[in-house]
Structures are given as C-alpha cells and as structure tokens.
Amino acid sequence: MPHRIAVIPGDGIGPEVAKVGVRLLERLGLPLQFEWFDFGAERYLKDGTILPRGFLDTLRRDFDAVYFGAVGDPRVPGNEHAKGILLAMRFELDLYINLRPCILIDDRLSPLKGKGRNELRFTVLRENTEGLYTGTGGVFKKGTADEVAQEVEINTRKGVSRICEAAFAFAERRGLARVCMADKANVLLHGHGLWRRAFADTAQRHPAIQAKAMYVDALAMDLIRQPEAYDVIVTNNLFGDILTDLGAALTGGLGLAASGNINPGRVSLFEPVHGSAPDIAGQGKANPIAMALTGALMLEHLGYPQEANRLTAAVEAQVRDGAHTPDLVPLLGGTAATTDQVADELYKRL
Ligand code: ATP
C-alpha cells in the first residue's frame, strides 16, 4: 500500500515551495501518493470554506501525513482562515509534538563567532496542544479602565508526560546523549512544578540519557554562549515558540527551518517554519529548502530514514556549493538565483 499524503500548498509562497517539495519527494522513487487540496485564502474568499466538514475524518481515515505549505493572506482580516486551518489540525488531530531541528548545515550560516556545524545541532520538541495556547481565559469589563484579562496556562500530567517521553524517545532513536527541559518553575510554581515532576519521572525510565531541567531564561542565554551543550530540548508551547525562533535564527533563518506536528503512528502534519511571506510571493524569491527539509522530516515519520538522509545530504551539498535564493546571499555571498533554479539543481543532485 502506498503512503497517502495530503498536500495543502496554501497561500503566498506556500504553493511555490510545495511544488518543489513534492517534485523532490517524487524523485526518490518511494511508494508515496500525493493528493492536492486547495484550502487557503483564495478558496475562503471564493466560497467561505476554511476546512470542509468531514475533512479531518478523511485525514484520519485515509492519509498518513499532511505536507503543508503556508497560510496567511493580507486580504483576509485577522487571517481567520489560517487559524481555522492550522489550529484545527493541530488540536483536533492531537498533534502534540512540535518537532523543530535547529541544525546548522553550513558554517557560513552561523551568526555566532566560533560556533559552526559541530556546535549548533540541537532539536526542540515543543508541546503543541496545551500551555498558554488553548484560548482558556476571558476578559471582564472589556474596554474600560477597570478591564481585567486572564489567560490560563493548561498543563496536564498526561500532556506533559507524553511530550517528555517523546523527547527521550527521540534522543534514543537518534543516538543523542542529553535531554534538557526548559521551564520557569521558580515562579510558575504550580504548572511548572508539574513539568519538573513529570520530567523527573520520565527521565527515570531512560537512565542512559542525561536529563537536566533548566529555567528558560538561563537556557536562552546558554544557547548563545554554548549551543554545543544541547542535543534535545523539551518545553511548553509558549517557550517552545520563542526558543525555536531563536533556533531558526542561529541556523540560517526562516528559509531553511523545517518542522513537524506529530502524533506518533497517526496522521501528522509537516510544514516549514516560515509563513506565507506575502512580500516576496510570486517573484521566484522563496527559498524552497525549508520545504525540502520538511519533506525529509516527513519521510522519517513515514519510516524512510535512508531516503530522508539522502534528501538532507542533497540540501547540504546545495547550500555548500550550489545556487541560492536572495535570503541567503548576505550569509553565503554570490548572486541570487530563483526558486526554480535552486529546485532544478537539487533535483539533479538527487
Ligand atoms: P506569518 O505570520 O504567517 O508567519 P509573516 O509574513 O509574518 O507570516 P513569514 O511569512 O514567515 O512571516 O516571513 C517573514 C519574512 O521572512 C518574509 O517577509 C520573507 O521576506 C522572509 N521569508 C520567509 N520565508 C522565506 C523563504 N522561504 N524564503 C525567503 N524568504 C523568506
């Protein structure tokens, strides 16, 4: 049976990079069957569709993965369609692991003096279904001088334990020695006390892995000072959001950053970290590498680690001595190539 993949290119540069990603994945000759869906701003503006009724059930029943470009369009106020599409999939498919490798692929991309490929190699597992991102809370006396606003952070023992477990399992699978958990347990005594307890319990089940709990502010400093001290970082939704942007900036920027929204063994969603970048859409300037590396993450999830490595190696060679899009010119020098030129070279390398 081929693996079935739902491709949602979305808005802006999403379709430009999704086209490249699928072409590269097809080149690998694997039993992958792609089905394209047109959800995004265009469709929403035309007939009001965000995600059709029953689509999530179809994904659960008939698909192994979603390969997602980006959503967001200046014509849609507040980008309500984007929230409806992405958040619905993250929450309703229970994609509790947000996996973001922050791995430098070329020394010239590092903004840190003396830190290169050997030093910048950490991966963040961000809890993706709870924390401060559930919308729990409310506003009282809105718009008045007496306004009160409350945002509630949800931490469940089950939710925290399963993301901690996923971090240790990831370290074991990759042969990595260390897992660090980031919290703010010195101030957020209740919720982050729970994180400390759940992390310590999980660590006990994985005695071969070095486990360390840190305050997130100390970790943010240390990631700049000595990134080589970290292999796997596990943290909550908010801190993960911030640390992974730091990680993207340390490893070449948005044009290279890949992510997975995963529930192991179930349909999971893979997307580049960047958004729809309306400022450069339709101009051939989009860097397709984040989408290609996102494809490699998806291949690993589907059980093709060798092909994932092949794709990653082709990307590394491309960044080392191939053409690159304008975003990488300040870091790599040379002249800018188009999305399609980079894609053609990558295709040949594969
Ligand atoms: P969102 O809110 O959806 O994240 P955004 O416009 O705020 O959207 P991005 O779309 O991620 O943020 O883009 C931020 C900037 O980074 C863009 O304006 C663009 O110039 C640059 N950028 C993002 N992705 C790429 C890419 N793949 N290639 C080149 N430049 C990119």
Coordinates of C-alpha atoms and ligand atoms in Angstrom, one line a residue:
M1 CA 0.0 0.0 0.0
P2 CA 1.4 3.4 -0.9
H3 CA 1.6 6.1 1.8
R4 CA -1.1 8.7 1.1
I5 CA -0.1 12.3 1.6
A6 CA -2.4 15.3 1.6
V7 CA -0.7 18.3 0.1
I8 CA -2.1 21.7 1.2
P9 CA 0.0 24.4 -0.5
G10 CA -2.0 27.3 1.0
D11 CA -1.2 30.9 0.3
G12 CA 1.6 33.2 -0.7
I13 CA 4.9 31.4 -1.2
G14 CA 3.3 28.1 0.1
P15 CA 2.4 26.9 -3.4
E16 CA 5.8 27.8 -4.8
V17 CA 7.7 25.8 -2.3
A18 CA 5.2 22.9 -2.0
K19 CA 5.5 22.3 -5.8
V20 CA 9.3 22.0 -5.3
G21 CA 9.0 19.8 -2.2
V22 CA 6.7 17.3 -3.9
R23 CA 8.9 17.1 -7.0
L24 CA 11.9 16.2 -4.9
L25 CA 10.0 13.7 -2.9
E26 CA 8.7 12.0 -6.1
R27 CA 12.3 11.8 -7.4
L28 CA 13.1 9.4 -4.5
G29 CA 11.0 6.7 -6.1
L30 CA 9.1 5.8 -3.0
P31 CA 5.5 4.5 -2.8
L32 CA 4.1 7.9 -2.0
Q33 CA 0.7 9.0 -3.4
F34 CA 0.1 12.8 -3.3
E35 CA -3.4 14.3 -3.3
W36 CA -3.7 18.1 -3.6
F37 CA -6.2 20.3 -1.6
D38 CA -6.8 24.0 -2.4
F39 CA -7.6 25.2 1.2
G40 CA -6.3 28.7 1.8
A41 CA -7.3 32.4 1.3
E42 CA -8.4 32.0 -2.4
R43 CA -10.9 29.3 -1.6
Y44 CA -12.0 31.0 1.6
L45 CA -12.7 34.3 -0.2
K46 CA -14.5 32.5 -3.1
D47 CA -16.9 30.2 -1.1
G48 CA -16.2 30.7 2.6
T49 CA -14.6 27.3 3.0
I50 CA -12.0 27.0 5.7
L51 CA -11.8 23.2 6.0
P52 CA -14.8 21.3 4.7
R53 CA -16.9 19.3 7.2
G54 CA -15.6 15.8 7.5
F55 CA -12.1 16.7 6.1
L56 CA -10.4 15.9 9.4
D57 CA -12.1 12.5 9.5
T58 CA -10.9 11.8 5.9
L59 CA -7.4 12.7 7.0
R60 CA -7.6 10.3 10.0
R61 CA -9.0 7.5 7.9
D62 CA -7.3 7.7 4.6
F63 CA -4.0 9.6 5.0
D64 CA -0.6 9.1 6.6
A65 CA 0.6 12.7 6.5
V66 CA -0.1 16.3 5.5
Y67 CA 2.5 18.2 3.6
F68 CA 1.7 21.8 4.2
G69 CA 3.0 25.0 2.6
A70 CA 1.9 28.1 4.5
V71 CA -1.3 30.1 5.1
G72 CA -1.8 33.8 5.6
D73 CA -3.1 36.5 3.3
P74 CA -3.4 40.2 3.7
R75 CA -6.8 40.1 2.1
V76 CA -8.3 38.1 5.0
P77 CA -8.7 40.3 8.1
G78 CA -7.0 38.7 11.1
N79 CA -6.2 35.7 9.0
E80 CA -9.1 33.8 10.4
H81 CA -8.9 31.2 7.7
A82 CA -5.3 30.4 8.6
K83 CA -6.2 29.9 12.3
G84 CA -9.1 27.7 11.3
I85 CA -7.0 25.5 9.0
L86 CA -3.8 25.1 11.0
L87 CA -5.0 25.2 14.6
A88 CA -7.9 22.9 13.8
M89 CA -5.5 20.3 12.5
R90 CA -3.0 20.7 15.4
F91 CA -5.7 20.4 18.1
E92 CA -8.2 18.0 16.6
L93 CA -5.6 15.6 15.2
D94 CA -3.9 15.9 18.6
L95 CA -0.5 16.6 17.1
Y96 CA 1.1 17.1 20.4
I97 CA 4.8 17.1 19.3
N98 CA 6.0 20.2 17.5
L99 CA 9.4 19.0 16.3
R100 CA 11.9 21.6 15.1
P101 CA 15.5 20.6 14.3
C102 CA 17.9 23.6 14.8
I103 CA 20.8 22.0 13.0
L104 CA 23.3 24.2 11.1
I105 CA 24.1 22.9 7.6
D106 CA 27.0 25.1 6.8
D107 CA 29.4 27.1 9.0
R108 CA 28.9 30.2 7.0
L109 CA 25.3 30.4 8.1
S110 CA 26.1 30.7 11.8
P111 CA 25.7 34.1 13.4
L112 CA 27.8 33.0 16.4
K113 CA 31.5 33.5 16.5
G114 CA 33.4 30.2 16.6
K115 CA 30.2 28.1 16.6
G116 CA 29.6 26.0 13.5
R117 CA 28.2 22.7 12.3
N118 CA 29.8 20.8 15.2
E119 CA 28.3 23.1 17.8
L120 CA 24.8 24.0 16.5
R121 CA 23.0 20.7 16.4
F122 CA 20.0 20.8 18.8
T123 CA 16.4 19.8 18.3
V124 CA 13.4 21.3 20.1
L125 CA 10.3 19.3 21.0
R126 CA 7.6 21.9 21.8
E127 CA 4.4 20.8 23.5
N128 CA 1.8 21.7 20.9
T129 CA -1.7 21.2 22.4
E130 CA -1.8 22.8 25.8
G131 CA 0.0 25.5 27.7
L132 CA -1.0 29.1 27.1
Y133 CA -2.3 28.4 23.6
T134 CA -5.7 26.8 24.3
G135 CA -7.6 30.1 24.5
T136 CA -8.7 29.4 28.0
G137 CA -9.5 32.6 30.0
G138 CA -11.5 35.7 29.4
V139 CA -11.9 39.4 29.6
F140 CA -14.1 41.3 32.1
K141 CA -15.2 44.9 31.8
K142 CA -13.6 45.0 28.4
G143 CA -12.5 48.3 27.0
T144 CA -12.9 50.1 30.4
A145 CA -10.4 51.5 32.8
D146 CA -11.3 48.5 35.0
E147 CA -10.6 45.9 32.4
V148 CA -9.3 42.5 33.6
A149 CA -7.8 39.9 31.2
Q150 CA -6.9 36.4 32.2
E151 CA -5.0 33.8 30.1
V152 CA -4.9 30.4 31.7
E153 CA -2.0 28.0 31.2
I154 CA -3.1 24.4 30.9
N155 CA -0.7 21.8 32.0
T156 CA -1.9 18.2 32.3
R157 CA 0.1 15.4 33.7
K158 CA -0.8 13.3 30.6
G159 CA 0.1 16.1 28.2
V160 CA 3.4 16.9 29.8
S161 CA 4.4 13.3 30.3
R162 CA 3.8 12.3 26.7
I163 CA 5.9 15.2 25.3
C164 CA 8.7 14.4 27.8
E165 CA 8.5 10.8 26.8
A166 CA 8.7 11.8 23.1
A167 CA 11.9 13.8 23.8
F168 CA 13.7 10.9 25.4
A169 CA 12.5 8.5 22.7
F170 CA 13.8 11.0 20.0
A171 CA 17.2 11.1 21.8
E172 CA 17.4 7.3 21.9
R173 CA 16.4 6.9 18.2
R174 CA 19.0 9.4 17.1
G175 CA 21.7 8.2 19.5
L176 CA 21.8 11.6 21.3
A177 CA 23.1 11.8 24.9
R178 CA 21.2 14.7 26.5
V179 CA 17.7 15.9 27.1
C180 CA 17.1 19.4 28.6
M181 CA 13.7 20.5 29.9
A182 CA 13.1 24.3 30.0
D183 CA 10.5 25.8 32.4
K184 CA 10.1 28.7 34.8
A185 CA 9.4 26.6 37.9
N186 CA 10.9 29.1 40.2
V187 CA 8.0 31.5 39.5
L188 CA 5.2 29.4 38.0
L189 CA 5.1 27.0 40.9
H190 CA 2.0 25.1 40.0
G191 CA 2.1 24.4 36.3
H192 CA 5.9 24.2 36.0
G193 CA 6.2 22.2 39.2
L194 CA 4.1 19.6 37.4
W195 CA 6.6 19.8 34.5
R196 CA 9.5 19.2 36.9
R197 CA 7.8 16.1 38.4
A198 CA 6.7 14.6 35.1
F199 CA 10.1 15.2 33.6
A200 CA 11.9 13.6 36.5
D201 CA 9.6 10.6 36.3
T202 CA 10.2 10.2 32.6
A203 CA 13.9 10.6 33.0
Q204 CA 14.0 7.7 35.5
R205 CA 12.6 5.4 32.7
H206 CA 15.5 6.4 30.5
P207 CA 18.6 6.1 32.7
A208 CA 21.0 6.1 29.7
I209 CA 20.1 9.6 28.7
Q210 CA 21.5 12.6 30.7
A211 CA 18.5 14.7 31.9
K212 CA 18.6 18.3 33.0
A213 CA 15.9 20.8 33.9
M214 CA 16.7 24.5 33.4
Y215 CA 14.9 27.8 33.7
V216 CA 14.1 29.0 30.3
D217 CA 15.8 32.4 30.7
A218 CA 19.1 30.7 31.7
L219 CA 18.7 28.4 28.7
A220 CA 18.1 31.3 26.3
M221 CA 21.5 32.8 27.4
D222 CA 23.3 29.5 27.3
L223 CA 22.1 28.6 23.8
I224 CA 24.0 31.7 22.6
R225 CA 27.1 31.0 24.8
Q226 CA 27.4 27.3 24.4
P227 CA 24.9 25.7 22.0
E228 CA 27.0 22.6 21.8
A229 CA 25.8 21.7 25.4
Y230 CA 22.4 20.8 24.0
D231 CA 21.1 17.9 21.9
V232 CA 17.3 17.7 22.7
I233 CA 15.3 20.4 24.4
V234 CA 11.7 19.8 25.5
T235 CA 9.5 22.6 26.6
N236 CA 5.9 24.0 26.8
N237 CA 4.0 25.7 23.9
L238 CA 5.0 29.3 24.7
F239 CA 8.6 28.8 25.5
G240 CA 9.0 26.5 22.5
D241 CA 7.5 29.1 20.2
I242 CA 10.2 31.6 21.3
L243 CA 13.2 29.2 21.5
T244 CA 12.5 27.8 18.1
D245 CA 12.6 31.2 16.5
L246 CA 15.9 31.7 18.3
G247 CA 17.0 28.3 16.9
A248 CA 16.0 29.3 13.4
A249 CA 18.0 32.5 13.6
L250 CA 21.0 30.5 14.8
T251 CA 20.8 28.1 11.9
G252 CA 20.4 30.3 8.8
G253 CA 16.9 31.8 9.1
L254 CA 13.4 31.1 8.0
G255 CA 14.3 29.9 4.5
L256 CA 15.9 26.8 6.0
A257 CA 13.8 25.9 9.0
A258 CA 11.6 22.8 9.0
S259 CA 9.0 21.5 11.4
G260 CA 6.7 18.6 12.1
N261 CA 3.5 18.5 14.1
I262 CA 3.4 14.9 15.1
N263 CA 1.3 12.3 16.9
P264 CA 3.5 9.1 16.5
G265 CA 1.7 6.4 14.5
R266 CA -1.1 8.7 13.4
V267 CA -1.6 11.2 10.6
S268 CA 0.8 14.1 11.2
L269 CA 1.4 17.4 9.6
F270 CA 4.7 18.7 8.2
E271 CA 5.3 22.4 7.4
P272 CA 8.1 24.8 7.0
V273 CA 8.5 27.2 10.0
H274 CA 8.1 30.2 7.7
G275 CA 4.7 31.8 6.9
S276 CA 3.3 32.7 3.5
A277 CA 5.7 35.7 3.1
P278 CA 3.3 37.8 1.0
D279 CA 6.1 40.4 0.4
I280 CA 8.0 38.0 -1.8
A281 CA 5.2 35.8 -3.2
G282 CA 5.1 35.3 -6.9
Q283 CA 8.6 36.7 -7.5
G284 CA 10.7 33.5 -7.6
K285 CA 12.5 34.6 -4.4
A286 CA 11.2 31.9 -2.0
N287 CA 13.8 29.6 -0.6
P288 CA 12.5 26.1 -1.2
I289 CA 15.0 24.5 1.2
A290 CA 12.8 24.7 4.4
M291 CA 10.1 22.8 2.5
A292 CA 12.6 20.2 1.2
L293 CA 13.9 19.6 4.8
T294 CA 10.3 19.5 6.0
G295 CA 9.9 16.6 3.4
A296 CA 12.8 14.8 5.0
L297 CA 11.2 15.1 8.4
M298 CA 8.0 13.6 6.9
L299 CA 10.0 10.7 5.3
E300 CA 11.4 9.9 8.7
H301 CA 7.9 9.8 10.2
L302 CA 6.7 7.5 7.4
G303 CA 9.6 5.1 8.1
Y304 CA 12.1 6.1 5.4
P305 CA 15.2 7.2 7.3
Q306 CA 17.6 6.5 4.5
E307 CA 15.7 8.5 1.9
A308 CA 15.4 11.3 4.5
N309 CA 19.2 11.3 4.8
R310 CA 19.6 11.3 1.0
L311 CA 17.3 14.4 0.7
T312 CA 19.1 16.1 3.6
A313 CA 22.5 15.4 2.1
A314 CA 21.4 16.8 -1.3
V315 CA 20.3 20.0 0.5
E316 CA 23.6 20.3 2.4
A317 CA 25.5 19.9 -0.9
Q318 CA 23.3 22.5 -2.5
V319 CA 23.9 25.0 0.3
R320 CA 27.6 24.2 0.3
D321 CA 28.2 24.7 -3.5
G322 CA 25.0 25.3 -5.3
A323 CA 22.8 28.3 -6.3
H324 CA 20.8 30.0 -3.5
T325 CA 17.8 32.4 -3.2
P326 CA 18.2 36.1 -2.2
D327 CA 17.7 35.4 1.6
L328 CA 21.0 33.5 1.8
V329 CA 23.1 36.0 -0.2
P330 CA 24.1 38.1 2.8
L331 CA 25.3 34.9 4.5
L332 CA 26.8 32.9 1.6
G333 CA 27.7 35.7 -0.8
G334 CA 27.4 35.3 -4.6
T335 CA 24.4 36.3 -6.7
A336 CA 20.8 35.3 -6.1
A337 CA 19.1 32.5 -8.0
T338 CA 15.4 31.8 -8.3
T339 CA 13.3 29.3 -6.5
D340 CA 13.1 27.1 -9.7
Q341 CA 16.9 27.3 -10.3
V342 CA 17.6 26.0 -6.8
A343 CA 14.9 23.4 -7.3
D344 CA 16.4 22.2 -10.6
E345 CA 19.8 21.8 -9.1
L346 CA 18.5 20.0 -6.1
Y347 CA 16.6 17.7 -8.4
K348 CA 19.7 16.8 -10.3
R349 CA 21.7 16.2 -7.1
L350 CA 19.0 13.6 -6.1
Ligands
ATP1 P1 3.3 34.5 9.3 O1 2.5 35.4 10.2 O2 2.4 33.6 8.6 O3 4.4 33.9 10.0 P2 4.9 36.6 8.2 O4 4.9 37.3 6.9 O5 4.9 37.4 9.4 O6 3.8 35.5 8.1 P3 6.9 34.9 7.2 O7 5.9 34.6 6.1 O8 7.4 33.7 7.9 O9 6.2 35.8 8.3 O10 8.0 35.7 6.6 C1 8.8 36.7 7.3 C2 9.8 37.2 6.3 O11 10.8 36.3 6.1 C3 9.1 37.4 4.9 O12 8.7 38.7 4.8 C4 10.2 37.0 3.9 O13 10.9 38.1 3.5 C5 11.1 36.1 4.7 N1 10.9 34.7 4.4 C6 10.1 33.8 5.0 N2 10.1 32.6 4.4 C7 11.0 32.7 3.4 C8 11.5 31.8 2.4 N3 11.1 30.5 2.3 N4 12.4 32.3 1.5 C9 12.8 33.5 1.6 N5 12.4 34.4 2.5 C10 11.5 34.0 3.4

